[in-house]
Amino acid sequence: MSLNHHLRHAEAASPEAIPDQQPREPQPRGAKVHGNHPVDHDEAAARFIAAPHHEHMHDSRLWDLRQQRDAQMHGIEEWEELREHASRVKSHTLANLGDYLEQFTAAAQANGVHVHWARDAAEHNQIVHSIMSDHGARSLIKSKSMLTEECGFREYMAGVGIEVIETDLGERIQQLDDEPPSHIVVPATHKLRTDVAQVFARTLGTDPNNSEVHYLAEQQREKTRPLILQADVGMTGANFAIAENGAIAVCTNEGNADLSANVPPLHIASIGIEKIIPRVADLGVFIRLLSRSALGSPITQYTSHFRGPRPGAEMHFVMVDNGRSERLGDETFWSSLKCIRCSACMNTCPVFRRSGGLSYGATYSGPIGLILDPTMNRRKYSKLPYASTLNGSCTNVCPVKINIHEQIFEWRKVMASEHQPAVAERAMMKAAGVVLSNPRAYRAAVAGADRALRVLPQFAVDIPLNPWATPGRETPQAPRETFHEWYRRTDGGRIDTELPASGEDGSGTEEDQG
């Protein structure tokens, strides 16, 4: 297998979406977030779908990642055994989390690391601020970390006058454009290259008409590298924290975590308590699964191990709970803590691929977000569990075998029990339940609906109560007979009979309308 094959994604395989002769399509913005009010995913998704170049690029790029993941999976005979083993390791660790956290803390402290504990996001931010204040630090560079996004870390630091610079290319693009990441692994994947060119032109003074990948990457590197060299503090997250030796492992493709950890004299790592794994030997299992599931590549470009401070430097670990221990005690939703943030469920989800990550209005989007976000704010994210087809693909690709689609369904039941859907939606669901539970009523309803669709004028079909009647989607043509009618007429396909000509069955057809 050639090196070029392995680096295909590093070369940004996404197509340039808009031909030169066409006007630039503005990038759709994310969901409109209003305090604690429920996020309207449907509204934001409709705006994303209404931008066809963005929607097509996003869908095709993420599906490409899914296919790359499948190719890697088929190349490893023991893939399912790896998934099963990783799931068991995570279950065991979470069942004994207190013991492993104590073991990790003792080992890290023996390595010369300062270990702190944060109950929630506010405490995390205050602890980091306090460490920086003790050292008179005013600037911080950081590599990509969803935990710090969850904690609102950058916004907090801006409020106390500390400059935070993202060093991951995608995160930096999103920071410059004042947007959160739209994807766990590829934060700016919803943007066309022309969008990035506009952002860099506005914030870095580059050529707005040059969207060539190497030019954009070089410009960002040239502008950011001096900030890295001058920073007082470097921050990373942690993909895995190993109880056995008190070390952390960080997986990146740009090497920016190594710069963040090794250039400034002070390294702070923010670590979710669920990132613990028992042994170094377990790490190999997760490393084999992580990048293959995320990007369809055999391994990340950099797998960095941080165990203790460099001579003359300092290292701090901030262990963050922020609702995790409460979730661990939840009989239904505890297994979401197994997540290793690979994003495989996002890449395979048809709703996520076509609606974009920012339409969820939350730190975590896609299928994993649908089960994580309501644990953080049940009212604000009450509509998100409905942003799924429940096709189960997310569960099938999860490297640690989280039953994602089943948990999404469980969240729907929770929301229904708390009367979160609108009154009209609840009434429709109740009526649908009555019809679906009675085969004769169901067949009569389907046949009646088909006949009505064939004769009703379009304006009578495109009403708010019709879920198909949304912008960008047309109500499909109703078939001339239902499956049961076909089965009865042909004896399940064993009799070759022609469907009566148009109008002969007395039902009327679409041709009749002409």
Tab-separated table of C-alpha atoms in Angstrom, residues 36-430:
chain	number	residue	atom	x	y	z
A	36	ASN	CA	-32.105	27.953	27.830
A	37	HIS	CA	-34.799	27.750	25.125
A	38	PRO	CA	-34.932	24.499	23.133
A	39	VAL	CA	-32.544	24.552	20.189
A	40	ASP	CA	-34.443	24.356	16.879
A	41	HIS	CA	-32.357	21.839	14.922
A	42	ASP	CA	-34.940	21.629	12.129
A	43	GLU	CA	-34.698	25.340	11.376
A	44	ALA	CA	-30.883	25.355	11.247
A	45	ALA	CA	-30.794	22.123	9.242
A	46	ALA	CA	-33.206	23.594	6.676
A	47	ARG	CA	-30.871	26.565	6.178
A	48	PHE	CA	-27.881	24.250	5.698
A	49	ILE	CA	-29.751	22.099	3.172
A	50	ALA	CA	-30.801	25.248	1.331
A	51	ALA	CA	-27.094	25.849	0.564
A	52	PRO	CA	-26.622	23.013	-1.964
A	53	HIS	CA	-22.861	23.320	-2.484
A	54	HIS	CA	-22.180	23.163	1.243
A	55	GLU	CA	-24.682	20.380	1.808
A	56	HIS	CA	-23.271	18.268	-1.024
A	57	MET	CA	-19.635	18.795	0.003
A	58	HIS	CA	-20.375	18.000	3.661
A	59	ASP	CA	-22.360	14.883	2.831
A	60	SER	CA	-19.847	13.503	0.335
A	61	ARG	CA	-16.766	14.252	2.466
A	62	LEU	CA	-18.109	12.568	5.581
A	63	TRP	CA	-19.401	9.606	3.607
A	64	ASP	CA	-15.912	9.321	2.152
A	65	LEU	CA	-14.554	9.093	5.715
A	66	ARG	CA	-17.098	6.388	6.483
A	67	GLN	CA	-15.984	4.398	3.439
A	68	GLN	CA	-12.331	4.829	4.388
A	69	ARG	CA	-13.200	3.500	7.830
A	70	ASP	CA	-14.890	0.471	6.269
A	71	ALA	CA	-11.821	-0.243	4.133
A	72	GLN	CA	-9.622	-0.222	7.238
A	73	MET	CA	-12.071	-2.424	9.105
A	74	HIS	CA	-12.065	-5.043	6.346
A	75	GLY	CA	-8.245	-5.085	6.476
A	76	ILE	CA	-8.187	-6.275	10.088
A	77	GLU	CA	-9.498	-9.773	10.582
A	78	GLU	CA	-9.908	-9.361	14.329
A	79	TRP	CA	-11.809	-6.046	14.055
A	80	GLU	CA	-14.931	-7.223	15.859
A	81	GLU	CA	-12.816	-8.837	18.576
A	82	LEU	CA	-11.039	-5.483	19.036
A	83	ARG	CA	-14.385	-3.694	19.389
A	84	GLU	CA	-15.603	-6.257	21.866
A	85	HIS	CA	-12.397	-6.071	23.888
A	86	ALA	CA	-12.394	-2.261	23.919
A	87	SER	CA	-15.995	-2.259	25.086
A	88	ARG	CA	-15.191	-4.676	27.901
A	89	VAL	CA	-12.175	-2.617	29.008
A	90	LYS	CA	-14.281	0.517	29.139
A	91	SER	CA	-17.095	-1.218	31.039
A	92	HIS	CA	-14.633	-2.647	33.548
A	93	THR	CA	-12.882	0.702	34.023
A	94	LEU	CA	-16.123	2.604	34.530
A	95	ALA	CA	-17.323	-0.014	37.009
A	96	ASN	CA	-14.132	0.566	39.016
A	97	LEU	CA	-13.577	4.204	38.138
A	98	GLY	CA	-12.868	5.423	41.656
A	99	ASP	CA	-10.056	2.907	42.155
A	100	TYR	CA	-8.450	3.663	38.776
A	101	LEU	CA	-8.643	7.426	39.325
A	102	GLU	CA	-6.808	7.004	42.623
A	103	GLN	CA	-4.180	4.807	40.969
A	104	PHE	CA	-3.719	7.299	38.139
A	105	THR	CA	-3.417	10.230	40.539
A	106	ALA	CA	-0.816	8.505	42.691
A	107	ALA	CA	1.261	7.508	39.677
A	108	ALA	CA	1.046	10.988	38.105
A	109	GLN	CA	2.082	12.678	41.339
A	110	ALA	CA	4.988	10.253	41.642
A	111	ASN	CA	6.010	11.409	38.154
A	112	GLY	CA	6.120	15.022	39.384
A	113	VAL	CA	2.740	16.112	37.982
A	114	HIS	CA	0.377	18.405	39.925
A	115	VAL	CA	-3.127	16.870	39.865
A	116	HIS	CA	-6.265	18.988	40.374
A	117	TRP	CA	-9.952	18.041	40.556
A	118	ALA	CA	-12.804	20.022	39.029
A	119	ARG	CA	-16.422	19.227	39.860
A	120	ASP	CA	-17.771	21.233	36.936
A	121	ALA	CA	-16.864	23.542	34.062
A	122	ALA	CA	-16.643	26.616	36.276
A	123	GLU	CA	-14.160	24.946	38.613
A	124	HIS	CA	-12.076	23.754	35.672
A	125	ASN	CA	-11.781	27.263	34.298
A	126	GLN	CA	-11.020	28.753	37.700
A	127	ILE	CA	-8.308	26.157	38.398
A	128	VAL	CA	-6.539	26.848	35.107
A	129	HIS	CA	-6.841	30.582	35.680
A	130	SER	CA	-5.406	30.184	39.169
A	131	ILE	CA	-2.425	28.179	37.890
A	132	MET	CA	-1.726	30.822	35.287
A	133	SER	CA	-2.069	33.651	37.817
A	134	ASP	CA	0.427	31.939	40.117
A	135	HIS	CA	2.937	32.011	37.251
A	136	GLY	CA	2.077	35.510	36.003
A	137	ALA	CA	1.025	33.978	32.655
A	138	ARG	CA	-1.051	36.048	30.198
A	139	SER	CA	-1.177	33.927	27.028
A	140	LEU	CA	-2.040	30.292	26.365
A	141	ILE	CA	-1.833	28.076	23.304
A	142	LYS	CA	-3.888	24.936	23.132
A	143	SER	CA	-4.498	21.914	20.985
A	144	LYS	CA	-7.956	20.626	20.161
A	145	SER	CA	-10.030	19.594	23.155
A	146	MET	CA	-13.773	19.000	23.215
A	147	LEU	CA	-13.666	19.115	27.009
A	148	THR	CA	-12.532	22.730	26.986
A	149	GLU	CA	-15.330	23.495	24.500
A	150	GLU	CA	-17.729	21.827	26.929
A	151	CYS	CA	-16.377	24.055	29.707
A	152	GLY	CA	-16.635	27.301	27.721
A	153	PHE	CA	-12.944	27.730	28.460
A	154	ARG	CA	-12.033	30.244	25.762
A	155	GLU	CA	-14.942	32.521	26.620
A	156	TYR	CA	-14.039	32.424	30.312
A	157	MET	CA	-10.404	33.276	29.634
A	158	ALA	CA	-11.382	36.156	27.353
A	159	GLY	CA	-13.407	37.517	30.266
A	160	VAL	CA	-10.350	37.598	32.546
A	161	GLY	CA	-8.093	39.128	29.911
A	162	ILE	CA	-6.111	36.041	28.890
A	163	GLU	CA	-5.492	35.369	25.222
A	164	VAL	CA	-6.110	31.795	24.055
A	165	ILE	CA	-4.773	30.705	20.664
A	166	GLU	CA	-5.983	27.519	19.029
A	167	THR	CA	-3.153	25.675	17.268
A	168	ASP	CA	-5.143	22.987	15.458
A	169	LEU	CA	-5.825	24.244	11.926
A	170	GLY	CA	-9.557	23.494	11.973
A	171	GLU	CA	-10.021	24.890	15.467
A	172	ARG	CA	-8.061	28.015	14.517
A	173	ILE	CA	-10.295	28.554	11.489
A	174	GLN	CA	-13.357	28.274	13.706
A	175	GLN	CA	-11.869	30.580	16.337
A	176	LEU	CA	-11.090	33.238	13.740
A	177	ASP	CA	-14.646	32.936	12.381
A	178	ASP	CA	-16.144	33.104	15.890
A	179	GLU	CA	-17.812	29.716	15.550
A	180	PRO	CA	-17.582	26.551	17.668
A	181	PRO	CA	-16.272	23.337	16.081
A	182	SER	CA	-18.874	21.590	13.936
A	183	HIS	CA	-17.309	18.125	14.206
A	184	ILE	CA	-15.290	16.364	16.900
A	185	VAL	CA	-12.334	15.449	14.672
A	186	VAL	CA	-12.559	17.865	11.720
A	187	PRO	CA	-13.876	21.071	13.305
A	188	ALA	CA	-14.264	23.153	10.117
A	189	THR	CA	-15.472	20.421	7.781
A	190	HIS	CA	-18.701	22.317	7.054
A	191	LYS	CA	-16.697	25.073	5.365
A	192	LEU	CA	-15.706	25.209	1.717
A	193	ARG	CA	-12.156	26.245	0.958
A	194	THR	CA	-13.561	29.501	-0.388
A	195	ASP	CA	-15.127	30.113	3.031
A	196	VAL	CA	-11.733	29.627	4.694
A	197	ALA	CA	-10.124	32.012	2.197
A	198	GLN	CA	-12.659	34.660	3.170
A	199	VAL	CA	-12.077	34.107	6.903
A	200	PHE	CA	-8.297	34.326	6.531
A	201	ALA	CA	-8.560	37.404	4.324
A	202	ARG	CA	-10.721	39.146	6.929
A	203	THR	CA	-8.639	38.145	9.973
A	204	LEU	CA	-5.116	37.450	8.705
A	205	GLY	CA	-4.948	39.763	5.676
A	206	THR	CA	-4.462	37.021	3.069
A	207	ASP	CA	-5.623	36.931	-0.562
A	208	PRO	CA	-9.430	36.415	-0.502
A	209	ASN	CA	-9.397	34.910	-3.992
A	210	ASN	CA	-6.777	32.254	-3.265
A	211	SER	CA	-8.427	29.137	-1.827
A	212	GLU	CA	-5.572	26.803	-2.673
A	213	VAL	CA	-5.045	24.413	0.259
A	214	HIS	CA	-1.278	24.713	0.611
A	215	TYR	CA	-1.441	28.511	0.463
A	216	LEU	CA	-4.070	28.664	3.206
A	217	ALA	CA	-2.237	26.178	5.439
A	218	GLU	CA	1.052	28.009	5.030
A	219	GLN	CA	-0.516	31.378	5.798
A	220	GLN	CA	-2.065	30.050	8.983
A	221	ARG	CA	1.207	28.419	10.012
A	222	GLU	CA	3.211	31.585	9.392
A	223	LYS	CA	0.783	33.707	11.411
A	224	THR	CA	0.355	31.262	14.309
A	225	ARG	CA	3.910	29.974	14.798
A	226	PRO	CA	5.190	33.224	16.442
A	227	LEU	CA	2.263	33.086	18.892
A	228	ILE	CA	3.267	29.540	19.845
A	229	LEU	CA	6.880	30.569	20.434
A	230	GLN	CA	5.822	33.489	22.655
A	231	ALA	CA	3.115	31.722	24.711
A	232	ASP	CA	3.397	31.435	28.493
A	233	VAL	CA	1.341	28.258	28.823
A	234	GLY	CA	0.530	25.263	26.617
A	235	MET	CA	-2.662	23.273	27.044
A	236	THR	CA	-3.678	19.885	25.672
A	237	GLY	CA	-6.491	17.478	26.255
A	238	ALA	CA	-5.984	13.738	26.586
A	239	ASN	CA	-7.354	10.919	24.489
A	240	PHE	CA	-6.409	8.381	27.139
A	241	ALA	CA	-5.127	8.563	30.722
A	242	ILE	CA	-3.330	5.416	31.876
A	243	ALA	CA	-3.850	4.449	35.497
A	244	GLU	CA	-0.889	2.074	35.546
A	245	ASN	CA	1.806	4.704	34.941
A	246	GLY	CA	0.074	8.074	35.373
A	247	ALA	CA	0.753	9.102	31.769
A	248	ILE	CA	-1.578	10.535	29.125
A	249	ALA	CA	-1.691	9.884	25.383
A	250	VAL	CA	-2.676	12.583	22.883
A	251	CYS	CA	-3.427	11.734	19.247
A	252	THR	CA	-3.115	14.468	16.602
A	253	ASN	CA	-2.354	14.809	12.909
A	254	GLU	CA	-0.595	18.185	12.915
A	255	GLY	CA	1.893	17.931	15.790
A	256	ASN	CA	0.374	20.980	17.414
A	257	ALA	CA	-0.181	19.142	20.715
A	258	ASP	CA	3.555	18.461	20.894
A	259	LEU	CA	4.280	22.137	20.336
A	260	SER	CA	1.702	23.174	22.929
A	261	ALA	CA	3.091	20.767	25.511
A	262	ASN	CA	6.783	21.261	24.861
A	263	VAL	CA	7.428	24.869	23.840
A	264	PRO	CA	6.047	26.869	26.812
A	265	PRO	CA	7.503	26.140	30.271
A	266	LEU	CA	4.090	25.225	31.708
A	267	HIS	CA	1.896	22.373	30.385
A	268	ILE	CA	-1.720	21.999	31.562
A	269	ALA	CA	-3.783	19.002	30.430
A	270	SER	CA	-7.575	19.004	30.832
A	271	ILE	CA	-8.813	15.431	31.236
A	272	GLY	CA	-12.346	14.073	31.516
A	273	ILE	CA	-12.464	11.435	34.246
A	274	GLU	CA	-13.911	8.898	31.791
A	275	LYS	CA	-10.666	8.938	29.772
A	276	ILE	CA	-9.003	6.536	32.218
A	277	ILE	CA	-7.880	3.108	30.990
A	278	PRO	CA	-6.173	0.611	33.310
A	279	ARG	CA	-2.944	-0.427	31.571
A	280	VAL	CA	-0.442	0.532	28.883
A	281	ALA	CA	-1.306	-2.775	27.214
A	282	ASP	CA	-4.911	-1.561	26.815
A	283	LEU	CA	-3.741	1.542	25.001
A	284	GLY	CA	-2.743	-0.463	21.938
A	285	VAL	CA	-6.318	-1.683	21.493
A	286	PHE	CA	-7.747	1.831	21.491
A	287	ILE	CA	-4.995	3.280	19.298
A	288	ARG	CA	-5.769	0.632	16.669
A	289	LEU	CA	-9.444	1.551	16.744
A	290	LEU	CA	-9.370	5.335	17.124
A	291	SER	CA	-7.935	6.705	13.897
A	292	ARG	CA	-9.338	3.913	11.757
A	293	SER	CA	-12.816	4.714	13.043
A	294	ALA	CA	-12.352	8.477	12.830
A	295	LEU	CA	-10.619	9.128	9.513
A	296	GLY	CA	-10.062	5.735	7.987
A	297	SER	CA	-6.304	6.020	8.491
A	298	PRO	CA	-4.220	3.320	10.208
A	299	ILE	CA	-2.936	5.691	12.881
A	300	THR	CA	-2.747	9.397	13.613
A	301	GLN	CA	0.399	11.186	12.464
A	302	TYR	CA	1.381	11.795	16.089
A	303	THR	CA	0.608	9.648	19.122
A	304	SER	CA	2.290	11.572	21.936
A	305	HIS	CA	2.860	10.280	25.456
A	306	PHE	CA	3.238	12.770	28.311
A	307	ARG	CA	4.327	11.316	31.632
A	308	GLY	CA	6.070	14.038	33.598
A	309	PRO	CA	7.431	17.588	33.317
A	310	ARG	CA	10.584	18.378	31.372
A	311	PRO	CA	13.574	19.529	33.426
A	312	GLY	CA	12.888	23.095	34.523
A	313	ALA	CA	9.226	22.925	33.407
A	314	GLU	CA	5.917	22.218	35.156
A	315	MET	CA	3.001	19.904	34.320
A	316	HIS	CA	-0.561	20.006	35.690
A	317	PHE	CA	-3.445	17.584	35.114
A	318	VAL	CA	-6.965	18.941	35.707
A	319	MET	CA	-9.388	16.018	36.163
A	320	VAL	CA	-12.898	17.131	35.217
A	321	ASP	CA	-16.212	15.573	36.274
A	322	ASN	CA	-18.829	18.041	34.969
A	323	GLY	CA	-21.762	15.634	35.286
A	324	ARG	CA	-19.903	12.430	34.412
A	325	SER	CA	-20.186	10.767	37.824
A	326	GLU	CA	-23.930	11.497	37.852
A	327	ARG	CA	-24.270	9.973	34.374
A	328	LEU	CA	-22.290	6.936	35.528
A	329	GLY	CA	-25.062	6.252	38.019
A	330	ASP	CA	-27.757	6.332	35.332
A	331	GLU	CA	-28.853	2.798	34.503
A	332	THR	CA	-29.876	3.682	30.938
A	333	PHE	CA	-27.338	6.251	29.758
A	334	TRP	CA	-24.112	5.381	31.638
A	335	SER	CA	-22.520	3.605	28.662
A	336	SER	CA	-22.211	6.885	26.739
A	337	LEU	CA	-19.154	7.417	28.974
A	338	LYS	CA	-17.370	4.752	26.919
A	339	CYS	CA	-17.125	7.199	24.004
A	340	ILE	CA	-13.562	7.773	22.749
A	341	ARG	CA	-14.593	10.786	20.596
A	342	CYS	CA	-13.768	9.184	17.250
A	343	SER	CA	-16.819	10.650	15.421
A	344	ALA	CA	-17.513	7.485	13.409
A	345	CYS	CA	-21.196	7.793	14.351
A	346	MET	CA	-21.269	11.335	12.947
A	347	ASN	CA	-19.685	10.346	9.650
A	348	THR	CA	-22.250	7.629	9.018
A	349	CYS	CA	-25.366	9.494	10.184
A	350	PRO	CA	-27.515	10.702	7.228
A	351	VAL	CA	-29.051	13.470	9.341
A	352	PHE	CA	-25.664	14.810	10.468
A	353	ARG	CA	-24.126	14.578	7.013
A	354	ARG	CA	-26.923	16.615	5.459
A	355	SER	CA	-27.633	19.108	8.223
A	356	GLY	CA	-24.115	20.068	9.344
A	357	GLY	CA	-22.761	19.950	12.890
A	358	LEU	CA	-23.588	23.531	13.837
A	359	SER	CA	-27.316	22.924	13.335
A	360	TYR	CA	-27.342	21.063	16.669
A	361	GLY	CA	-26.413	24.212	18.623
A	362	ALA	CA	-24.413	22.144	21.123
A	363	THR	CA	-20.810	21.175	21.900
A	364	TYR	CA	-21.445	17.588	20.826
A	365	SER	CA	-23.405	17.003	17.636
A	366	GLY	CA	-24.456	14.000	15.607
A	367	PRO	CA	-25.674	10.754	17.195
A	368	ILE	CA	-23.294	10.889	20.156
A	369	GLY	CA	-24.428	14.453	20.811
A	370	LEU	CA	-28.057	13.368	20.893
A	371	ILE	CA	-27.332	11.215	23.942
A	372	LEU	CA	-24.705	13.447	25.624
A	373	ASP	CA	-26.263	16.897	25.311
A	374	PRO	CA	-29.562	16.193	27.142
A	375	THR	CA	-27.549	15.017	30.149
A	376	MET	CA	-26.104	18.522	30.359
A	377	ASN	CA	-29.303	20.501	29.727
A	378	ARG	CA	-32.504	18.516	29.231
A	379	ARG	CA	-34.712	21.467	28.272
A	380	LYS	CA	-32.283	23.210	25.922
A	381	TYR	CA	-31.537	20.018	23.979
A	382	SER	CA	-34.990	18.450	24.251
A	383	LYS	CA	-35.531	18.418	20.455
A	384	LEU	CA	-32.192	16.853	19.539
A	385	PRO	CA	-33.147	13.176	20.138
A	386	TYR	CA	-35.584	13.557	17.226
A	387	ALA	CA	-32.740	14.440	14.800
A	388	SER	CA	-32.209	10.791	13.915
A	389	THR	CA	-33.670	8.153	11.632
A	390	LEU	CA	-32.871	5.457	14.237
A	391	ASN	CA	-31.378	3.339	11.453
A	392	GLY	CA	-28.764	1.932	13.865
A	393	SER	CA	-25.748	2.688	11.663
A	394	CYS	CA	-24.219	4.755	14.477
A	395	THR	CA	-24.277	1.737	16.776
A	396	ASN	CA	-22.833	-0.528	14.097
A	397	VAL	CA	-19.727	1.630	13.582
A	398	CYS	CA	-19.069	2.574	17.216
A	399	PRO	CA	-15.619	1.157	18.117
A	400	VAL	CA	-16.632	0.617	21.767
A	401	LYS	CA	-20.092	-0.742	20.929
A	402	ILE	CA	-22.255	1.938	22.542
A	403	ASN	CA	-25.929	1.236	21.766
A	404	ILE	CA	-26.341	4.782	20.462
A	405	HIS	CA	-29.593	4.459	18.536
A	406	GLU	CA	-31.247	2.644	21.416
A	407	GLN	CA	-30.224	5.423	23.793
A	408	ILE	CA	-31.591	8.021	21.365
A	409	PHE	CA	-34.905	6.175	21.464
A	410	GLU	CA	-34.736	6.081	25.265
A	411	TRP	CA	-34.218	9.839	25.317
A	412	ARG	CA	-37.334	10.254	23.154
A	413	LYS	CA	-39.287	8.323	25.750
A	414	VAL	CA	-37.874	10.573	28.472
A	415	MET	CA	-38.854	13.687	26.519
A	416	ALA	CA	-42.330	12.305	25.801
A	417	SER	CA	-42.845	11.531	29.488
A	418	GLU	CA	-41.915	15.124	30.278
A	419	HIS	CA	-44.220	16.481	27.564
A	420	GLN	CA	-41.326	18.025	25.643
A	421	PRO	CA	-42.754	17.600	22.115
A	422	ALA	CA	-45.356	20.167	21.059
A	423	VAL	CA	-49.050	19.413	21.703
A	424	ALA	CA	-49.754	18.907	17.969
A	425	GLU	CA	-46.824	16.488	17.645
A	426	ARG	CA	-47.979	14.483	20.660
A	427	ALA	CA	-51.510	14.308	19.265
A	428	MET	CA	-50.197	13.097	15.891
A	429	MET	CA	-47.968	10.496	17.530
A	430	LYS	CA	-50.890	9.236	19.616
